[in-house]
mmCIF file of C-alpha atoms in Angstrom:
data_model
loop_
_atom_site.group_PDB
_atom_site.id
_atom_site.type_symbol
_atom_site.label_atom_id
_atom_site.label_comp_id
_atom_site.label_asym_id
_atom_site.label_seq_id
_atom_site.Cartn_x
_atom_site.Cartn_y
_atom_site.Cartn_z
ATOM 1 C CA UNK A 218 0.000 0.000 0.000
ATOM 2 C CA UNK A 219 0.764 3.463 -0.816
ATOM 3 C CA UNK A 220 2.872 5.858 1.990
ATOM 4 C CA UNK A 221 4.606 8.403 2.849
ATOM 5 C CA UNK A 222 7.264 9.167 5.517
ATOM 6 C CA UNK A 223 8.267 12.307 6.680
ATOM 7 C CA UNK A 224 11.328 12.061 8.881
ATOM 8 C CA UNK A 225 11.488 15.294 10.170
ATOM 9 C CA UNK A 226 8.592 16.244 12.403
ATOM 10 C CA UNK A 227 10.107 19.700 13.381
ATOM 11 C CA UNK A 228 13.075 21.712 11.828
ATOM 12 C CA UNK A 229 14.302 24.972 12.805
ATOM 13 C CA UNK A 230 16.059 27.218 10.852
ATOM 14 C CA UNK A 231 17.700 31.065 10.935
ATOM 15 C CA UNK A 232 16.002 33.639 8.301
ATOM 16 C CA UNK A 233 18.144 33.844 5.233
ATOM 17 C CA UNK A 234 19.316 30.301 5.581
ATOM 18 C CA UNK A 235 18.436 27.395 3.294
ATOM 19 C CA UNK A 236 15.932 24.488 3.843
ATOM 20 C CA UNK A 237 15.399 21.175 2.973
ATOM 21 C CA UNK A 238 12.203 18.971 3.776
ATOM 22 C CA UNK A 239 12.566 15.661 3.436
ATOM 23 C CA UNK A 240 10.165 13.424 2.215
ATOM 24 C CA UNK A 241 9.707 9.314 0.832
ATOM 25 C CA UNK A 242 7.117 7.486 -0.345
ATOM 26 C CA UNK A 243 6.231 3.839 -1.170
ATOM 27 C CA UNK A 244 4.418 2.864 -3.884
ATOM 28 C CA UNK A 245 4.508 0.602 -7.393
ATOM 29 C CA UNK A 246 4.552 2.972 -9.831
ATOM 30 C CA UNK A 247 5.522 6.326 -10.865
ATOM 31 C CA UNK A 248 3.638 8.320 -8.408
ATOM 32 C CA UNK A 249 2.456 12.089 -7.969
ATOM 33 C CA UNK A 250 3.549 13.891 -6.000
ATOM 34 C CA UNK A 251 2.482 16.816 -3.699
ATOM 35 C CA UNK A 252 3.524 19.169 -1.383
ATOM 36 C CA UNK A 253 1.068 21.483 0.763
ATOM 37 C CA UNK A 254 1.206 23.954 3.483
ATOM 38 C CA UNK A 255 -0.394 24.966 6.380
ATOM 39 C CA UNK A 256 -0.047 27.981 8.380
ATOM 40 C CA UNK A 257 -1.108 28.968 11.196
ATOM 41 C CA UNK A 258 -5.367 29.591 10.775
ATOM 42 C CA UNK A 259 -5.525 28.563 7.348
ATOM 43 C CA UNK A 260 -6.224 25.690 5.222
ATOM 44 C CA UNK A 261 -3.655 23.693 3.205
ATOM 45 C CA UNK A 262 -2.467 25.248 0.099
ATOM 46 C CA UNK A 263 -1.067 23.275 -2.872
ATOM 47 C CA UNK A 264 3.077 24.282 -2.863
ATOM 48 C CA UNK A 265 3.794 22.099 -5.705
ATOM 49 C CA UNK A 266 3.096 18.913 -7.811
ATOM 50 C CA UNK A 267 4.718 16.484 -9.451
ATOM 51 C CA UNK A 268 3.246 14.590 -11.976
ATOM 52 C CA UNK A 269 5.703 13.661 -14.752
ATOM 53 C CA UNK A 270 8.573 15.281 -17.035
ATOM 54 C CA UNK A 271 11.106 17.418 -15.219
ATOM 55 C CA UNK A 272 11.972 15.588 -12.024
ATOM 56 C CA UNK A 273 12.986 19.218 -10.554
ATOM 57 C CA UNK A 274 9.614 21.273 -10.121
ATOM 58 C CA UNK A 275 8.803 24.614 -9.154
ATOM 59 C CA UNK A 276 5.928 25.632 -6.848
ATOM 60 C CA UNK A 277 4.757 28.786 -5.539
ATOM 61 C CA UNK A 278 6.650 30.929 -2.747
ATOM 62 C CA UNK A 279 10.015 30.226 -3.578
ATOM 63 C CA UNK A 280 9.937 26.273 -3.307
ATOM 64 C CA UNK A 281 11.220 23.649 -5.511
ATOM 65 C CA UNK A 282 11.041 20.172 -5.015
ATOM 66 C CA UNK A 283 12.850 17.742 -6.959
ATOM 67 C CA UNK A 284 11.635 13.816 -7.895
ATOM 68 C CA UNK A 285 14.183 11.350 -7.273
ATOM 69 C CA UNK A 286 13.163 7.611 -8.086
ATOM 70 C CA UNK A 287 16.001 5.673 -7.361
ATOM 71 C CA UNK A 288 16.001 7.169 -3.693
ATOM 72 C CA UNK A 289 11.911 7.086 -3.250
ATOM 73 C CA UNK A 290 12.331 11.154 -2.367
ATOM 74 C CA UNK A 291 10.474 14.411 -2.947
ATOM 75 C CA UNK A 292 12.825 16.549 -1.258
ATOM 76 C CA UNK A 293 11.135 20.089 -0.820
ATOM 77 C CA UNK A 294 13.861 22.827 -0.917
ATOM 78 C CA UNK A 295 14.116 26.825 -0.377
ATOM 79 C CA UNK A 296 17.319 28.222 -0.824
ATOM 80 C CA UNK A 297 16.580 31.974 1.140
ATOM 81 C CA UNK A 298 13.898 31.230 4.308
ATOM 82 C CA UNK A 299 11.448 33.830 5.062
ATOM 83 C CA UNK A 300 10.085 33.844 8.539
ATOM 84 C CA UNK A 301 6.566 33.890 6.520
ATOM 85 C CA UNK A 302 8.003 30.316 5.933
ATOM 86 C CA UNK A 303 6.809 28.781 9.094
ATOM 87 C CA UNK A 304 3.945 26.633 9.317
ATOM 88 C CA UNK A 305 3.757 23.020 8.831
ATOM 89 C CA UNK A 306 4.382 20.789 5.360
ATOM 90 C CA UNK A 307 3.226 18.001 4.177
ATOM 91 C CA UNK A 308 3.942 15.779 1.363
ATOM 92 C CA UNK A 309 1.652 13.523 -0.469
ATOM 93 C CA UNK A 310 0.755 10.882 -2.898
ATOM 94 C CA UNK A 311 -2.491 9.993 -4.759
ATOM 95 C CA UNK A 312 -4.384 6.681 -4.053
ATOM 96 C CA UNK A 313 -6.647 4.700 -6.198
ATOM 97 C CA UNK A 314 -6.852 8.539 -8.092
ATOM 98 C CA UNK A 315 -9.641 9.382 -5.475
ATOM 99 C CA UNK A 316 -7.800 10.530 -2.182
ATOM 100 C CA UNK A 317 -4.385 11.548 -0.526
ATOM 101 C CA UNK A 318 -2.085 9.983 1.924
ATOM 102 C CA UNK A 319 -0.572 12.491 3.666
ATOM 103 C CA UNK A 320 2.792 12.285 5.912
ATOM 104 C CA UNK A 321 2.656 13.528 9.612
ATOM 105 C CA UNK A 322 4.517 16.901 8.943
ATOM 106 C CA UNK A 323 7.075 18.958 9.692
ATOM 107 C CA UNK A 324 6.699 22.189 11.555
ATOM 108 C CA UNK A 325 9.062 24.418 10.140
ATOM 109 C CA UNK A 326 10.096 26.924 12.899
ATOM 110 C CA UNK A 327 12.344 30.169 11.425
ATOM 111 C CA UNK A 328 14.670 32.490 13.714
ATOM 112 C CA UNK A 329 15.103 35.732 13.105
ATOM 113 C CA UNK B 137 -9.129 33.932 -6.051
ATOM 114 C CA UNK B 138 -12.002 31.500 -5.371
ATOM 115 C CA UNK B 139 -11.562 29.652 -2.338
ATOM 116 C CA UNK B 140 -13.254 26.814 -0.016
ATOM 117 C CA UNK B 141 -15.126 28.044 3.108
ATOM 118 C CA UNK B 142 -15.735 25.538 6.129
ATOM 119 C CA UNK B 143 -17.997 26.822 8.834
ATOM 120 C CA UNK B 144 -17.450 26.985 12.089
ATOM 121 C CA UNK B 145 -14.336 27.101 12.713
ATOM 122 C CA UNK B 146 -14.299 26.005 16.214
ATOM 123 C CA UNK B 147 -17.070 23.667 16.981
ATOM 124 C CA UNK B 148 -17.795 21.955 20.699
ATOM 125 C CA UNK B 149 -19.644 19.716 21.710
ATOM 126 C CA UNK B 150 -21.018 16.878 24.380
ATOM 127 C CA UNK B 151 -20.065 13.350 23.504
ATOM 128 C CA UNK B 152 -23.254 11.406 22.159
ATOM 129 C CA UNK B 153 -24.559 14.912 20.239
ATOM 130 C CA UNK B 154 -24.795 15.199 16.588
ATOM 131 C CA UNK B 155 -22.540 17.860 14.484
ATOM 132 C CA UNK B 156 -22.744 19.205 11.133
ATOM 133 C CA UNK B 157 -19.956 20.795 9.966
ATOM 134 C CA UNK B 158 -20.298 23.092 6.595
ATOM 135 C CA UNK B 159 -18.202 23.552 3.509
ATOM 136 C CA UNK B 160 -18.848 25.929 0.550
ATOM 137 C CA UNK B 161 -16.325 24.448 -1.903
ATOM 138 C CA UNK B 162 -15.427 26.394 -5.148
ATOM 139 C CA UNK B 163 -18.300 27.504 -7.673
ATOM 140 C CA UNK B 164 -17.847 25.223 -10.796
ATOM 141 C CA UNK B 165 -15.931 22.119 -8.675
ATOM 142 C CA UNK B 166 -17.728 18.734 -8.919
ATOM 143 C CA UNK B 167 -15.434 16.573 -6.618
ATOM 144 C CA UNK B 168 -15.912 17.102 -3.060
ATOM 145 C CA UNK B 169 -14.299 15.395 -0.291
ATOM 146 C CA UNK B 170 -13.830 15.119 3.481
ATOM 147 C CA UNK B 171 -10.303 14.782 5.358
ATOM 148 C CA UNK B 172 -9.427 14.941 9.436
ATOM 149 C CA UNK B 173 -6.448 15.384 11.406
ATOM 150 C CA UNK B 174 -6.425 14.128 14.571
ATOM 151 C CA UNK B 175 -3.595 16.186 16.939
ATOM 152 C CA UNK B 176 -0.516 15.308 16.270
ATOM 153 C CA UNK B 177 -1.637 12.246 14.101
ATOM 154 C CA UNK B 178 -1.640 12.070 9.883
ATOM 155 C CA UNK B 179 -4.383 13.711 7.763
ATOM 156 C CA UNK B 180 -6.681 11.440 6.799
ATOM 157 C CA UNK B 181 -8.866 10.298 3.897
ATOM 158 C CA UNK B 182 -12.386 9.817 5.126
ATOM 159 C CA UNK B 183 -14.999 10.697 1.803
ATOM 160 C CA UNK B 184 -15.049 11.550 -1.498
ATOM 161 C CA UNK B 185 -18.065 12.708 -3.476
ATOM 162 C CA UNK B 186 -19.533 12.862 -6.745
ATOM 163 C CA UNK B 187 -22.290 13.456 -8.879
ATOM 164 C CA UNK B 188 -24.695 13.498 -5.418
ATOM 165 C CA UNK B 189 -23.208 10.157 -4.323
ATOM 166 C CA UNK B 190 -20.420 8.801 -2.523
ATOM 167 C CA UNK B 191 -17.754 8.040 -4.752
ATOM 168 C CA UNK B 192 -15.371 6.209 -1.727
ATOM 169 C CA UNK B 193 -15.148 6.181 2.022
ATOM 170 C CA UNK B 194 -12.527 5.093 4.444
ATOM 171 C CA UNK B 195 -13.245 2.641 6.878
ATOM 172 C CA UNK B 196 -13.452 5.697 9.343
ATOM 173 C CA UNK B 197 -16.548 7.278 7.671
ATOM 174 C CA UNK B 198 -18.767 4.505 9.698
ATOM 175 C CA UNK B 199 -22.296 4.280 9.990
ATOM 176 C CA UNK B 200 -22.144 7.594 12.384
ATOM 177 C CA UNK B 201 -20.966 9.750 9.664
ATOM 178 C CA UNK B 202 -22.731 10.868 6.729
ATOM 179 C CA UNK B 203 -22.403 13.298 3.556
ATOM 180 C CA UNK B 204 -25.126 16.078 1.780
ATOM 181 C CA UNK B 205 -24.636 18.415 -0.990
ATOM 182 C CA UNK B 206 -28.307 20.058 0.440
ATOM 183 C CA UNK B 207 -28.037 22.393 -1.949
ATOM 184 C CA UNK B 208 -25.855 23.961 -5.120
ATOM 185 C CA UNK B 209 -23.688 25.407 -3.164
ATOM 186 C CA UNK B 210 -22.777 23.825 0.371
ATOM 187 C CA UNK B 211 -21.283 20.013 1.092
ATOM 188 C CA UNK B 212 -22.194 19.132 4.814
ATOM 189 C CA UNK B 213 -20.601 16.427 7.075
ATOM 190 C CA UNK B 214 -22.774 14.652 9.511
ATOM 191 C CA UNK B 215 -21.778 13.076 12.990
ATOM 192 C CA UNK B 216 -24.635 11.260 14.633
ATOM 193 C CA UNK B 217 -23.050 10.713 17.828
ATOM 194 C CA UNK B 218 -19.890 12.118 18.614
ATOM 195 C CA UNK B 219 -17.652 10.331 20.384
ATOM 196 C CA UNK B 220 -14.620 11.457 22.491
ATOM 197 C CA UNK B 221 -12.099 10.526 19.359
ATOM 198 C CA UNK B 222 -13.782 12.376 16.998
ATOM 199 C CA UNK B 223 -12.019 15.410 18.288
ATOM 200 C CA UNK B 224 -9.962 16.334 15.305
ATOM 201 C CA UNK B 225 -9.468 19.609 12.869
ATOM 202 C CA UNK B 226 -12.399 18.123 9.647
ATOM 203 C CA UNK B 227 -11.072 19.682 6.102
ATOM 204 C CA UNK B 228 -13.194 20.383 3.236
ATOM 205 C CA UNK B 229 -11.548 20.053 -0.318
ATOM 206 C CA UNK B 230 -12.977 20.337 -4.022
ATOM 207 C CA UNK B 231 -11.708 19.819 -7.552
ATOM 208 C CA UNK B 232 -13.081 20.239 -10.968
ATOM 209 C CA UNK B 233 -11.647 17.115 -11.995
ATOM 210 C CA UNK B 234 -11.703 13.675 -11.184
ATOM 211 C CA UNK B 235 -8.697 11.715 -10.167
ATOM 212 C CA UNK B 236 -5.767 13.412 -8.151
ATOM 213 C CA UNK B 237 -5.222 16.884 -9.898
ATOM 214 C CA UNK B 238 -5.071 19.464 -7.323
ATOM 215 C CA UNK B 239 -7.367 19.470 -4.621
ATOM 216 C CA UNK B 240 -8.505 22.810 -3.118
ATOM 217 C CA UNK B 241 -8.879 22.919 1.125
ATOM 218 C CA UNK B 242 -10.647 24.816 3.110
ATOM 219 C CA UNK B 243 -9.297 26.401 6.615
ATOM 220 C CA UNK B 244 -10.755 23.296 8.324
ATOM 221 C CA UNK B 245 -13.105 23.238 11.567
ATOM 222 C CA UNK B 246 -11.872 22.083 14.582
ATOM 223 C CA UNK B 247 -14.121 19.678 16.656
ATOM 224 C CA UNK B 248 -13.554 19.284 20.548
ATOM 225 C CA UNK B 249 -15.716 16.708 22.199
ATOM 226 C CA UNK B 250 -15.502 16.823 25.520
#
């Protein structure tokens, strides 16, 4: 069956710095891919998708994620953190093309 | 930019009483569905929605929950009888296409049963 791990239940970083949210997944196939956010009081917004082509794919708010098969990762990456940044991501995959597993999380925390 | 709407926001109530919470899901989306998040636990799947029927359910969404479209606009989820672990934030999503293209959330309701 279909899931996703996300190692990293809480990361802090300084402003300025770079990031890197790690994130595998099981599954048969080529899968898509997601990323989402949530901050604090809102809903979860769609970061970026993955769905074939370029393995390296750029979402909204400075974020890139990039595919990697052999390694079962959909790394999410920032290179410059904002402290707008923090709020909680999560990563996941498509099942039976109805609903989404989701991983657990990781609360991004940023110091000024 | 068009957006889902889930009302209330913050929703208690007494074990054994029955909830509804609301969505409003985007204007011209036909795929509706229902997701929870226990604290501290994984978002998950419990109900997608179709076409005025349910299109698949997780073995969560038992015989105490339930889903309406009442009208053209809003997509309601039912608890009969809450129960102490049904305390959870309860997100609304929509699409306007079937299968897994981007689903749209709303800002979720958090239930406390107490």
């Amino acid at each position: 069956a279909q899931s996703v791990t996300q190692p990293d239940i809480h990361i802090t970083v300084s402003e300025g710095a770079s990031l890197e949210l790690r994130c595998n997944y099981s599954y048969g196939a080529t899968p898509y891919l997601f990323w989402y956010v949530q901050s604090p009081g809102q809903g979860l917004q769609l970061l970026l998708k993955y769905f074939s082509g370029d393995t390296l794919v750029q979402g909204i708010k400075g974020f890139e994620a990039e595919f990697k098969r052999s390694q079962s990762s959909f790394n999410l990456r920032k290179p410059s953190v904002h402290w707008s940044d923090a709020a909680e991501y999560f990563c996941a995959v498509p099942y039976n093309n109805r609903k989404l597993i989701w991983g657990l999380g990781t609360s991004l925390a940023v110091n000024p | 930019e068009p957006e889902v709407t889930q009302t209330p926001s913050h929703q208690v109530t007494q074990m054994g009483q029955e909830v509804i919470l609301r969505c409003v899901p985007i204007s011209n989306h036909l795929y509706f569905y229902w997701y929870r998040q226990i604290l501290g636990q994984k978002v998950e799947f419990l109900v997608s929605f179709y076409n005025n029927e349910i299109s698949e359910k997780s073995e969560i969404f038992d015989d105490q929950f339930s889903v309406e479209r009442p009208d053209g606009s809003n997509f309601t989820l039912k608890i009969r009888s809450t129960k102490l672990e049904d305390s959870a934030m309860y997100f609304c999503a929509s699409s306007d296409r079937g299968g897994i293209y981007e689903q749209y959330f709303g800002p979720g309701t958090r239930l406390t049963v107490t």
